[in-house]
Amino acid sequence: MSTLIYWFRNDLRLSDNPAFAQACLNAEHLLPVYVHDCKEQKTVYGFERQGLHRKTFLRASLDDLRVELQAQGSDLLELYGEPQVILQKLLTDTVAKSVYCEQIEAPEEMELVRVLRDQGMDIREFWQSSMLEPQDLPFALEKMPDMFTAFRREVERAQLKFAKPIPTPQHIPALPAFLPQGSILPSSTQSFAHPYFLGGASHAQTHLKQYLERRLPDDYKETRNQLIGMDYSSKFSAWLALGCISVRDIAAQLNEYENCYGANDGTYWLWFELLWRDYFRFIHFKYGQSLYRAGGLTGLPVKPSSLASFEQWRSGNTGTELVDAGVRELHHTGYLSNRMRQIVASYWIYDMNGDWRAGAAWFESQLIDYDVYSNQGNWLYIAGRGTDPRGGRPFNVAKQTQDHDPHGVYRKLWLSAG
Ligand SMILES: Cc1cc2nc3c(=O)[nH]c(=O)nc-3n(C[C@H](O)[C@H](O)[C@H](O)COP(=O)(O)OP(=O)(O)OC[C@H]3O[C@@H](n4cnc5c(N)ncnc54)[C@H](O)[C@@H]3O)c2cc1C
């Protein structure tokens, strides 16, 4: 038994966190750490990679995690800087043997772990952010079907639904005797709290509980393309993105719900959407870095888009009301419905001839549910540069307006918000 460091990444919870549970079992002393990576805060487009809504949701999630850890006699150390410098220093200072963490299968995150290993660090990564275990799939990940429908059919044929969640560790090992100094973020980022999306595992569980108690899954299939309010879709995404709740926990509770009230189109469709989330994760195992090329998996070139048109789009001043309303909702709340995400992304790519990577970067900065796999996967899909051979998803804005906002209620709501 020895001292270990637990490095929280996008898994800000104690329950159903196999990596953390394993660290608890293997350590005599355990130091839970979160590193705010201060490198490359700005995108090439000049805005912050992590906008205010994301920072606020993260702040609340970390505070919630700290409270949970303190309740079990532990704590959360937050440090600022480059993870390779910070973790190296922590290992030396605490004489820790290894760093345990969740595995993130995206290029930047993998590169960081590679650098840490090159420095001689012993990093134990655990894959834990999908609903299904990769090893349970009826195919090897490098041979997974490219099309979502084929992927889903094979999963269903194998009768896979979700991997069983594991409980919160009963005992968290004591902190090391020597504790480096940490800090919390300056208060300016704590001033804004989203009225609906409160970060943290406790709020994630409260939200899920009320969603199920109010029987909202039953109507999900009918309501999921609506644009206004909290109830038309599950709103699980922000908590999932930071790992305040595990997708397996959600799937298990949805399964209990089905056992209690019966399965229906709504519950199936929720599971189906969660499977899309898994699909974009698994596609990363298969294609990796190629998903991040300008042409994605195709050889298609990108036309350089003008900075002026990008400013128009991202500030919600294109003159196309539905698109502007969507972009403004995103700016004001950090959230956007799936339907509106598709419409504003398509408009940027096809109507304004924009570079899809700039749009994806803006979403990354703004979305409180920013998730590297889902954002990249969906942008590639709409831009026709991913796995879908049908080549792109242009949306006709006039038709979308007629279908989803015929009386202009949504447009009025967000255009008047400025
Ligand atoms: C251009 C674009 C970018 C996107 N970027 C992100 C992102 O960064 N993070 C993110 O979580 N989702 C992203 N999505 C997918 C989807 O829009 C959101 O997951 C969804 O709107 C979140 O709201 P909800 O939790 O109420 O979803 P619900 O409709 O209630 O769906 C339940 C859950 O299923 C998953 N899900 C649903 N639709 C998708 C999808 N198309 N792809 C992957 N997972 C899905 C999410 O985890 C979601 O929480 C993006 C979609 C588009 C078109």
Short mmCIF file of C-alpha atoms and ligand atoms in Angstrom, two decimals:
data_model
loop_
_atom_site.label_atom_id
_atom_site.label_comp_id
_atom_site.label_asym_id
_atom_site.label_seq_id
_atom_site.Cartn_x
_atom_site.Cartn_y
_atom_site.Cartn_z
CA MET A 1 0.00 0.00 0.00
CA SER A 2 1.26 3.46 -0.87
CA THR A 3 0.36 7.03 -1.62
CA LEU A 4 -1.60 7.59 -4.84
CA ILE A 5 -2.89 10.66 -6.60
CA TYR A 6 -6.39 10.65 -8.03
CA TRP A 7 -6.59 13.07 -10.94
CA PHE A 8 -10.21 14.08 -11.59
CA ARG A 9 -10.86 14.88 -15.25
CA ASN A 10 -14.39 14.64 -16.70
CA ASP A 11 -15.57 12.37 -13.88
CA LEU A 12 -16.51 14.76 -11.08
CA ARG A 13 -18.36 12.24 -8.91
CA LEU A 14 -17.71 9.50 -6.38
CA SER A 15 -20.53 7.11 -7.26
CA ASP A 16 -20.04 4.74 -10.19
CA ASN A 17 -16.51 5.93 -10.67
CA PRO A 18 -14.48 2.72 -11.18
CA ALA A 19 -11.17 4.57 -11.51
CA PHE A 20 -11.68 6.37 -8.20
CA ALA A 21 -12.95 3.18 -6.51
CA GLN A 22 -9.82 1.32 -7.61
CA ALA A 23 -7.58 4.11 -6.33
CA CYS A 24 -9.37 3.89 -2.96
CA LEU A 25 -8.74 0.16 -2.81
CA ASN A 26 -5.07 0.41 -3.72
CA ALA A 27 -3.97 3.43 -1.68
CA GLU A 28 -2.99 3.89 1.90
CA HIS A 29 -3.01 7.65 1.37
CA LEU A 30 -4.95 9.23 -1.49
CA LEU A 31 -4.71 12.78 -2.78
CA PRO A 32 -7.71 13.83 -4.94
CA VAL A 33 -6.65 16.60 -7.35
CA TYR A 34 -8.18 18.74 -10.07
CA VAL A 35 -5.84 20.67 -12.35
CA HIS A 36 -7.06 23.80 -14.13
CA ASP A 37 -5.01 23.67 -17.30
CA CYS A 38 -3.90 27.25 -17.89
CA LYS A 39 -2.19 26.56 -21.20
CA GLU A 40 -3.84 27.61 -24.49
CA GLN A 41 -6.86 29.28 -22.98
CA LYS A 42 -7.63 31.07 -26.25
CA THR A 43 -8.68 29.58 -29.58
CA VAL A 44 -7.07 30.62 -32.88
CA TYR A 45 -10.25 32.68 -33.40
CA GLY A 46 -9.43 34.85 -30.39
CA PHE A 47 -12.11 33.80 -27.88
CA GLU A 48 -11.70 31.73 -24.75
CA ARG A 49 -11.89 27.97 -25.10
CA GLN A 50 -13.95 27.82 -21.94
CA GLY A 51 -16.58 30.57 -21.77
CA LEU A 52 -18.28 31.90 -18.65
CA HIS A 53 -21.16 29.40 -18.56
CA ARG A 54 -18.77 26.48 -18.71
CA LYS A 55 -16.52 27.95 -16.04
CA THR A 56 -19.47 28.53 -13.77
CA PHE A 57 -20.85 25.03 -14.17
CA LEU A 58 -17.39 23.59 -13.56
CA ARG A 59 -16.90 25.77 -10.47
CA ALA A 60 -20.16 24.52 -8.93
CA SER A 61 -19.36 20.92 -9.85
CA LEU A 62 -15.95 21.08 -8.17
CA ASP A 63 -17.43 22.69 -5.05
CA ASP A 64 -20.01 19.92 -4.87
CA LEU A 65 -17.33 17.26 -5.29
CA ARG A 66 -15.23 18.83 -2.55
CA VAL A 67 -18.16 18.75 -0.12
CA GLU A 68 -18.72 15.08 -0.91
CA LEU A 69 -15.05 14.27 -0.37
CA GLN A 70 -14.89 16.27 2.86
CA ALA A 71 -17.92 14.40 4.20
CA GLN A 72 -15.78 11.27 3.96
CA GLY A 73 -12.74 12.82 5.63
CA SER A 74 -10.90 13.63 2.40
CA ASP A 75 -10.66 16.82 0.33
CA LEU A 76 -10.09 18.16 -3.17
CA LEU A 77 -6.92 19.98 -4.07
CA GLU A 78 -7.32 22.41 -6.97
CA LEU A 79 -4.22 23.66 -8.72
CA TYR A 80 -3.57 25.94 -11.71
CA GLY A 81 -0.97 25.44 -14.39
CA GLU A 82 0.20 22.85 -16.85
CA PRO A 83 -0.81 19.36 -15.72
CA GLN A 84 2.57 17.89 -16.65
CA VAL A 85 4.32 20.35 -14.32
CA ILE A 86 1.75 20.22 -11.54
CA LEU A 87 1.35 16.45 -11.40
CA GLN A 88 5.11 15.91 -11.54
CA LYS A 89 5.63 18.24 -8.60
CA LEU A 90 2.81 16.62 -6.64
CA LEU A 91 4.28 13.17 -7.15
CA THR A 92 7.63 14.35 -5.86
CA ASP A 93 6.21 16.32 -2.93
CA THR A 94 3.90 13.56 -1.70
CA VAL A 95 6.19 10.65 -2.70
CA ALA A 96 3.18 9.19 -4.51
CA LYS A 97 3.70 6.11 -6.61
CA SER A 98 1.09 6.54 -9.35
CA VAL A 99 -1.63 8.74 -10.75
CA TYR A 100 -5.06 7.17 -11.31
CA CYS A 101 -7.56 8.79 -13.68
CA GLU A 102 -10.26 8.22 -16.24
CA GLN A 103 -9.24 7.59 -19.83
CA ILE A 104 -10.20 10.21 -22.42
CA GLU A 105 -9.79 8.95 -25.96
CA ALA A 106 -9.39 12.28 -27.77
CA PRO A 107 -6.14 13.61 -29.29
CA GLU A 108 -5.25 16.46 -26.91
CA GLU A 109 -6.11 14.49 -23.80
CA MET A 110 -4.20 11.43 -25.05
CA GLU A 111 -1.20 13.54 -25.94
CA LEU A 112 -1.10 14.91 -22.41
CA VAL A 113 -1.06 11.41 -20.92
CA ARG A 114 1.68 10.43 -23.38
CA VAL A 115 3.79 13.39 -22.23
CA LEU A 116 3.23 12.46 -18.58
CA ARG A 117 4.32 8.88 -19.27
CA ASP A 118 7.38 10.11 -21.16
CA GLN A 119 8.33 12.02 -18.02
CA GLY A 120 8.40 8.65 -16.27
CA MET A 121 5.08 8.96 -14.49
CA ASP A 122 3.05 5.85 -13.76
CA ILE A 123 -0.46 6.72 -15.00
CA ARG A 124 -3.30 4.21 -14.59
CA GLU A 125 -6.18 5.11 -16.90
CA PHE A 126 -9.66 3.58 -16.74
CA TRP A 127 -12.21 3.75 -19.54
CA GLN A 128 -15.52 4.55 -17.84
CA SER A 129 -17.52 7.20 -19.72
CA SER A 130 -19.63 5.00 -22.00
CA MET A 131 -22.92 3.25 -21.30
CA LEU A 132 -21.62 -0.01 -22.76
CA GLU A 133 -18.29 -1.61 -21.95
CA PRO A 134 -16.15 -1.72 -25.11
CA GLN A 135 -15.20 -5.34 -24.34
CA ASP A 136 -18.89 -6.38 -24.25
CA LEU A 137 -19.50 -5.19 -27.82
CA PRO A 138 -20.07 -7.93 -30.39
CA PHE A 139 -17.20 -6.53 -32.51
CA ALA A 140 -13.70 -5.18 -31.95
CA LEU A 141 -13.71 -1.39 -31.77
CA GLU A 142 -11.42 -1.07 -34.79
CA LYS A 143 -14.01 -3.05 -36.76
CA MET A 144 -17.11 -1.32 -35.46
CA PRO A 145 -19.75 -0.47 -38.08
CA ASP A 146 -19.31 3.03 -39.46
CA MET A 147 -23.02 3.75 -39.70
CA PHE A 148 -24.90 4.41 -36.46
CA THR A 149 -27.86 2.27 -37.56
CA ALA A 150 -25.66 -0.77 -38.19
CA PHE A 151 -23.89 -0.18 -34.87
CA ARG A 152 -27.22 0.04 -33.01
CA ARG A 153 -28.61 -3.09 -34.68
CA GLU A 154 -25.60 -5.15 -33.64
CA VAL A 155 -25.82 -3.81 -30.08
CA GLU A 156 -29.51 -4.67 -29.94
CA ARG A 157 -28.98 -8.11 -31.45
CA ALA A 158 -26.44 -8.80 -28.69
CA GLN A 159 -29.06 -7.54 -26.18
CA LEU A 160 -26.68 -5.03 -24.66
CA LYS A 161 -28.26 -2.19 -22.71
CA PHE A 162 -25.80 -0.81 -20.18
CA ALA A 163 -22.93 -1.84 -17.92
CA LYS A 164 -23.96 -2.10 -14.27
CA PRO A 165 -22.92 0.90 -12.14
CA ILE A 166 -20.75 0.38 -9.05
CA PRO A 167 -21.42 1.95 -5.63
CA THR A 168 -19.58 4.84 -3.97
CA PRO A 169 -16.48 3.64 -2.07
CA GLN A 170 -17.25 3.00 1.61
CA HIS A 171 -13.87 4.28 2.64
CA ILE A 172 -11.67 6.97 1.14
CA PRO A 173 -8.02 6.67 2.22
CA ALA A 174 -6.63 9.51 4.34
CA LEU A 175 -4.85 12.43 2.70
CA PRO A 176 -1.04 12.29 2.61
CA ALA A 177 0.70 13.84 5.63
CA PHE A 178 2.31 16.53 3.46
CA LEU A 179 -0.26 18.60 1.58
CA PRO A 180 0.75 21.13 -1.07
CA GLN A 181 -1.16 24.42 -1.05
CA GLY A 182 -4.15 24.65 -3.38
CA SER A 183 -6.59 27.42 -4.08
CA ILE A 184 -10.03 28.15 -5.45
CA LEU A 185 -10.97 30.24 -8.45
CA PRO A 186 -11.37 34.02 -8.02
CA SER A 187 -14.88 35.00 -6.99
CA SER A 188 -15.77 36.65 -10.33
CA THR A 189 -16.50 33.28 -11.90
CA GLN A 190 -18.68 32.32 -8.95
CA SER A 191 -21.06 35.24 -9.33
CA PHE A 192 -23.24 33.82 -12.10
CA ALA A 193 -25.31 30.70 -11.41
CA HIS A 194 -27.50 29.24 -14.11
CA PRO A 195 -31.11 29.11 -12.87
CA TYR A 196 -31.61 25.52 -14.06
CA PHE A 197 -28.25 23.93 -14.57
CA LEU A 198 -26.55 23.77 -11.20
CA GLY A 199 -23.28 21.92 -11.45
CA GLY A 200 -22.40 18.95 -9.26
CA ALA A 201 -23.26 15.33 -8.56
CA SER A 202 -25.93 16.17 -5.97
CA HIS A 203 -27.82 18.39 -8.44
CA ALA A 204 -27.44 15.78 -11.18
CA GLN A 205 -29.14 13.19 -8.97
CA THR A 206 -31.89 15.63 -7.95
CA HIS A 207 -32.51 16.51 -11.58
CA LEU A 208 -32.70 12.86 -12.67
CA LYS A 209 -35.01 11.98 -9.78
CA GLN A 210 -37.54 14.70 -10.60
CA TYR A 211 -37.32 13.88 -14.32
CA LEU A 212 -38.30 10.28 -13.62
CA GLU A 213 -40.82 11.05 -10.86
CA ARG A 214 -42.67 13.41 -13.17
CA ARG A 215 -42.86 10.63 -15.77
CA LEU A 216 -41.21 12.83 -18.41
CA PRO A 217 -39.54 9.90 -20.24
CA ASP A 218 -43.00 8.78 -21.41
CA ASP A 219 -43.35 11.83 -23.66
CA TYR A 220 -39.72 12.19 -24.65
CA LYS A 221 -40.11 10.95 -28.21
CA GLU A 222 -42.93 13.41 -28.93
CA THR A 223 -41.37 16.42 -27.21
CA ARG A 224 -37.65 16.08 -27.94
CA ASN A 225 -37.67 18.42 -30.96
CA GLN A 226 -39.32 21.29 -29.15
CA LEU A 227 -37.34 24.44 -28.45
CA ILE A 228 -38.50 26.07 -25.22
CA GLY A 229 -38.31 24.99 -21.58
CA MET A 230 -36.64 22.42 -19.36
CA ASP A 231 -38.95 19.45 -19.91
CA TYR A 232 -39.01 18.76 -23.67
CA SER A 233 -35.74 16.82 -23.41
CA SER A 234 -33.88 15.27 -20.50
CA LYS A 235 -31.21 17.97 -20.01
CA PHE A 236 -28.83 15.31 -18.72
CA SER A 237 -26.03 16.48 -21.01
CA ALA A 238 -24.20 19.07 -18.87
CA TRP A 239 -23.91 16.74 -15.89
CA LEU A 240 -22.84 13.92 -18.18
CA ALA A 241 -20.19 16.07 -19.83
CA LEU A 242 -18.35 16.76 -16.58
CA GLY A 243 -19.13 13.33 -15.23
CA CYS A 244 -21.22 14.62 -12.32
CA ILE A 245 -23.35 11.57 -13.05
CA SER A 246 -22.38 8.46 -14.97
CA VAL A 247 -24.32 7.43 -18.04
CA ARG A 248 -24.55 3.93 -16.55
CA ASP A 249 -26.28 5.33 -13.51
CA ILE A 250 -28.80 7.12 -15.75
CA ALA A 251 -29.34 3.98 -17.86
CA ALA A 252 -29.80 1.82 -14.74
CA GLN A 253 -32.38 4.22 -13.29
CA LEU A 254 -34.14 4.38 -16.64
CA ASN A 255 -34.20 0.59 -16.65
CA GLU A 256 -35.78 0.56 -13.17
CA TYR A 257 -38.31 3.07 -14.45
CA GLU A 258 -39.18 0.69 -17.29
CA ASN A 259 -39.53 -2.19 -14.82
CA CYS A 260 -41.89 -0.08 -12.75
CA TYR A 261 -44.02 1.67 -15.39
CA GLY A 262 -43.31 -0.38 -18.50
CA ALA A 263 -41.08 0.37 -21.47
CA ASN A 264 -42.45 2.64 -24.18
CA ASP A 265 -41.31 4.63 -27.21
CA GLY A 266 -40.14 7.47 -24.96
CA THR A 267 -37.89 5.33 -22.76
CA TYR A 268 -36.52 3.52 -25.79
CA TRP A 269 -35.78 6.79 -27.56
CA LEU A 270 -33.87 8.12 -24.56
CA TRP A 271 -31.75 5.00 -24.53
CA PHE A 272 -31.32 5.37 -28.30
CA GLU A 273 -29.95 8.92 -27.87
CA LEU A 274 -27.61 7.78 -25.12
CA LEU A 275 -26.39 5.17 -27.57
CA TRP A 276 -25.50 7.96 -30.03
CA ARG A 277 -23.31 9.31 -27.26
CA ASP A 278 -21.55 5.94 -26.97
CA TYR A 279 -21.24 5.69 -30.74
CA PHE A 280 -19.31 8.98 -30.98
CA ARG A 281 -17.01 7.78 -28.22
CA PHE A 282 -16.31 4.43 -29.86
CA ILE A 283 -15.75 6.04 -33.26
CA HIS A 284 -12.85 7.88 -31.61
CA PHE A 285 -11.21 4.54 -30.78
CA LYS A 286 -11.52 3.55 -34.41
CA TYR A 287 -10.50 6.75 -36.20
CA GLY A 288 -8.71 8.86 -33.57
CA GLN A 289 -6.79 11.85 -34.86
CA SER A 290 -8.27 11.62 -38.39
CA LEU A 291 -11.55 12.94 -36.99
CA TYR A 292 -9.73 16.19 -36.26
CA ARG A 293 -8.44 16.88 -39.78
CA ALA A 294 -10.09 19.67 -41.78
CA GLY A 295 -11.54 17.07 -44.15
CA GLY A 296 -12.36 14.69 -41.30
CA LEU A 297 -12.58 11.19 -42.80
CA THR A 298 -13.00 12.62 -46.30
CA GLY A 299 -10.57 14.45 -48.55
CA LEU A 300 -12.92 17.43 -48.79
CA PRO A 301 -11.15 20.79 -48.58
CA VAL A 302 -12.41 23.64 -46.36
CA LYS A 303 -12.84 27.09 -47.79
CA PRO A 304 -11.39 29.74 -45.48
CA SER A 305 -14.37 31.67 -44.09
CA SER A 306 -14.25 35.40 -43.49
CA LEU A 307 -13.79 36.63 -39.97
CA ALA A 308 -16.62 39.12 -40.49
CA SER A 309 -19.16 36.43 -41.36
CA PHE A 310 -18.02 34.33 -38.41
CA GLU A 311 -18.57 37.33 -36.11
CA GLN A 312 -22.05 37.79 -37.58
CA TRP A 313 -22.92 34.16 -36.99
CA ARG A 314 -21.54 33.79 -33.50
CA SER A 315 -23.01 37.08 -32.28
CA GLY A 316 -26.46 36.19 -33.64
CA ASN A 317 -26.56 38.92 -36.29
CA THR A 318 -26.98 37.05 -39.55
CA GLY A 319 -30.40 38.55 -40.23
CA THR A 320 -31.98 35.08 -40.33
CA GLU A 321 -34.22 35.21 -37.29
CA LEU A 322 -34.34 31.56 -36.27
CA VAL A 323 -30.56 31.20 -36.49
CA ASP A 324 -29.95 34.45 -34.60
CA ALA A 325 -32.42 33.42 -31.89
CA GLY A 326 -30.58 30.10 -31.48
CA VAL A 327 -27.14 31.63 -31.24
CA ARG A 328 -28.43 34.15 -28.71
CA GLU A 329 -30.01 31.43 -26.59
CA LEU A 330 -26.62 29.72 -26.56
CA HIS A 331 -24.91 32.96 -25.55
CA HIS A 332 -27.38 33.68 -22.73
CA THR A 333 -27.70 30.17 -21.29
CA GLY A 334 -24.83 27.96 -22.46
CA TYR A 335 -27.42 25.49 -23.71
CA LEU A 336 -29.24 24.85 -27.00
CA SER A 337 -31.71 22.14 -28.02
CA ASN A 338 -30.50 19.46 -30.39
CA ARG A 339 -32.79 20.79 -33.14
CA MET A 340 -31.40 24.32 -32.85
CA ARG A 341 -27.81 23.04 -32.72
CA GLN A 342 -28.42 21.31 -36.04
CA ILE A 343 -30.02 24.41 -37.57
CA VAL A 344 -27.35 26.91 -36.52
CA ALA A 345 -24.50 24.53 -37.43
CA SER A 346 -26.00 23.78 -40.84
CA TYR A 347 -26.58 27.48 -41.49
CA TRP A 348 -22.97 28.31 -40.75
CA ILE A 349 -21.62 25.52 -42.96
CA TYR A 350 -24.03 25.61 -45.91
CA ASP A 351 -25.66 29.04 -46.00
CA MET A 352 -22.63 31.07 -44.91
CA ASN A 353 -19.95 28.77 -46.36
CA GLY A 354 -18.28 28.71 -42.96
CA ASP A 355 -15.44 26.51 -41.80
CA TRP A 356 -17.06 23.84 -39.64
CA ARG A 357 -14.06 23.85 -37.29
CA ALA A 358 -14.72 27.48 -36.35
CA GLY A 359 -18.34 26.62 -35.53
CA ALA A 360 -17.23 23.62 -33.48
CA ALA A 361 -14.76 25.83 -31.58
CA TRP A 362 -17.54 28.33 -30.77
CA PHE A 363 -19.74 25.52 -29.44
CA GLU A 364 -16.80 24.25 -27.39
CA SER A 365 -16.43 27.66 -25.80
CA GLN A 366 -20.13 28.18 -25.10
CA LEU A 367 -21.83 24.85 -24.34
CA ILE A 368 -22.08 23.89 -20.69
CA ASP A 369 -22.42 20.32 -21.94
CA TYR A 370 -19.33 20.55 -24.17
CA ASP A 371 -18.14 17.01 -24.74
CA VAL A 372 -15.21 16.47 -27.06
CA TYR A 373 -16.61 13.29 -28.64
CA SER A 374 -20.20 14.48 -29.16
CA ASN A 375 -19.27 17.94 -30.37
CA GLN A 376 -16.71 16.70 -32.87
CA GLY A 377 -18.94 13.82 -33.98
CA ASN A 378 -22.02 15.96 -34.56
CA TRP A 379 -20.17 18.73 -36.39
CA LEU A 380 -18.48 16.18 -38.64
CA TYR A 381 -21.84 14.55 -39.27
CA ILE A 382 -23.53 17.81 -40.32
CA ALA A 383 -20.48 18.85 -42.36
CA GLY A 384 -20.48 15.47 -44.15
CA ARG A 385 -16.93 14.68 -43.05
CA GLY A 386 -17.59 11.86 -40.62
CA THR A 387 -18.64 8.25 -41.04
CA ASP A 388 -21.98 8.88 -42.76
CA PRO A 389 -21.61 8.17 -46.48
CA ARG A 390 -24.69 10.27 -47.31
CA GLY A 391 -22.51 13.39 -47.19
CA GLY A 392 -23.69 16.26 -45.00
CA ARG A 393 -26.91 17.46 -43.42
CA PRO A 394 -28.05 20.82 -44.77
CA PHE A 395 -31.21 22.08 -43.05
CA ASN A 396 -33.66 24.33 -44.85
CA VAL A 397 -34.19 27.19 -42.40
CA ALA A 398 -37.54 28.29 -43.86
CA LYS A 399 -38.92 24.78 -43.45
CA GLN A 400 -37.42 24.40 -39.98
CA THR A 401 -38.99 27.70 -38.95
CA GLN A 402 -42.36 26.58 -40.25
CA ASP A 403 -42.10 23.17 -38.55
CA HIS A 404 -40.66 24.18 -35.18
CA ASP A 405 -41.48 27.84 -34.58
CA PRO A 406 -44.55 28.60 -36.73
CA HIS A 407 -45.86 31.35 -34.44
CA GLY A 408 -42.48 32.95 -33.76
CA VAL A 409 -42.60 32.36 -30.00
CA TYR A 410 -39.04 31.06 -29.84
CA ARG A 411 -37.70 33.81 -32.11
CA LYS A 412 -39.43 36.50 -30.05
CA LEU A 413 -38.11 35.04 -26.80
CA TRP A 414 -34.44 35.11 -27.77
CA LEU A 415 -34.30 38.01 -30.21
CA SER A 416 -35.76 40.26 -27.54
CA ALA A 417 -33.08 39.04 -25.08
CA GLY A 418 -30.56 41.04 -27.15
C1 LIG B 1 -23.56 20.57 -33.83
C2 LIG B 1 -23.87 19.79 -32.58
C3 LIG B 1 -22.99 19.82 -31.50
C4 LIG B 1 -23.27 19.09 -30.34
N1 LIG B 1 -22.39 19.15 -29.28
C5 LIG B 1 -22.63 18.42 -28.17
C6 LIG B 1 -21.76 18.48 -27.05
O1 LIG B 1 -20.72 19.15 -27.07
N2 LIG B 1 -22.09 17.75 -25.94
C7 LIG B 1 -23.20 16.97 -25.89
O2 LIG B 1 -23.46 16.33 -24.87
N3 LIG B 1 -24.02 16.88 -26.95
C8 LIG B 1 -23.79 17.59 -28.08
N4 LIG B 1 -24.67 17.52 -29.12
C9 LIG B 1 -25.76 16.51 -29.10
C10 LIG B 1 -27.12 16.97 -28.53
O3 LIG B 1 -27.53 18.14 -29.18
C11 LIG B 1 -27.10 17.18 -27.02
O4 LIG B 1 -26.57 16.04 -26.38
C12 LIG B 1 -28.50 17.39 -26.47
O5 LIG B 1 -29.16 18.44 -27.14
C13 LIG B 1 -28.44 17.69 -24.98
O6 LIG B 1 -29.70 17.94 -24.44
P1 LIG B 1 -30.42 16.83 -23.56
O7 LIG B 1 -29.52 16.32 -22.50
O8 LIG B 1 -31.72 17.39 -23.13
O9 LIG B 1 -30.63 15.68 -24.64
P2 LIG B 1 -31.73 14.54 -24.78
O10 LIG B 1 -32.45 14.77 -26.07
O11 LIG B 1 -32.56 14.43 -23.58
O12 LIG B 1 -30.86 13.22 -24.98
C14 LIG B 1 -30.43 12.43 -23.84
C15 LIG B 1 -28.92 12.31 -23.88
O13 LIG B 1 -28.54 11.58 -25.06
C16 LIG B 1 -27.30 12.08 -25.57
N5 LIG B 1 -27.51 12.63 -26.91
C17 LIG B 1 -28.66 13.11 -27.43
N6 LIG B 1 -28.48 13.47 -28.72
C18 LIG B 1 -27.18 13.23 -29.01
C19 LIG B 1 -26.36 13.40 -30.16
N7 LIG B 1 -26.85 13.90 -31.32
N8 LIG B 1 -25.05 13.07 -30.08
C20 LIG B 1 -24.53 12.56 -28.94
N9 LIG B 1 -25.25 12.36 -27.82
C21 LIG B 1 -26.55 12.70 -27.86
C22 LIG B 1 -26.85 13.20 -24.63
O14 LIG B 1 -25.97 12.65 -23.67
C23 LIG B 1 -28.17 13.63 -23.97
O15 LIG B 1 -27.98 14.19 -22.69
C24 LIG B 1 -24.43 18.27 -30.29
C25 LIG B 1 -25.31 18.26 -31.37
C26 LIG B 1 -25.04 19.01 -32.50
C27 LIG B 1 -26.01 18.97 -33.65
#
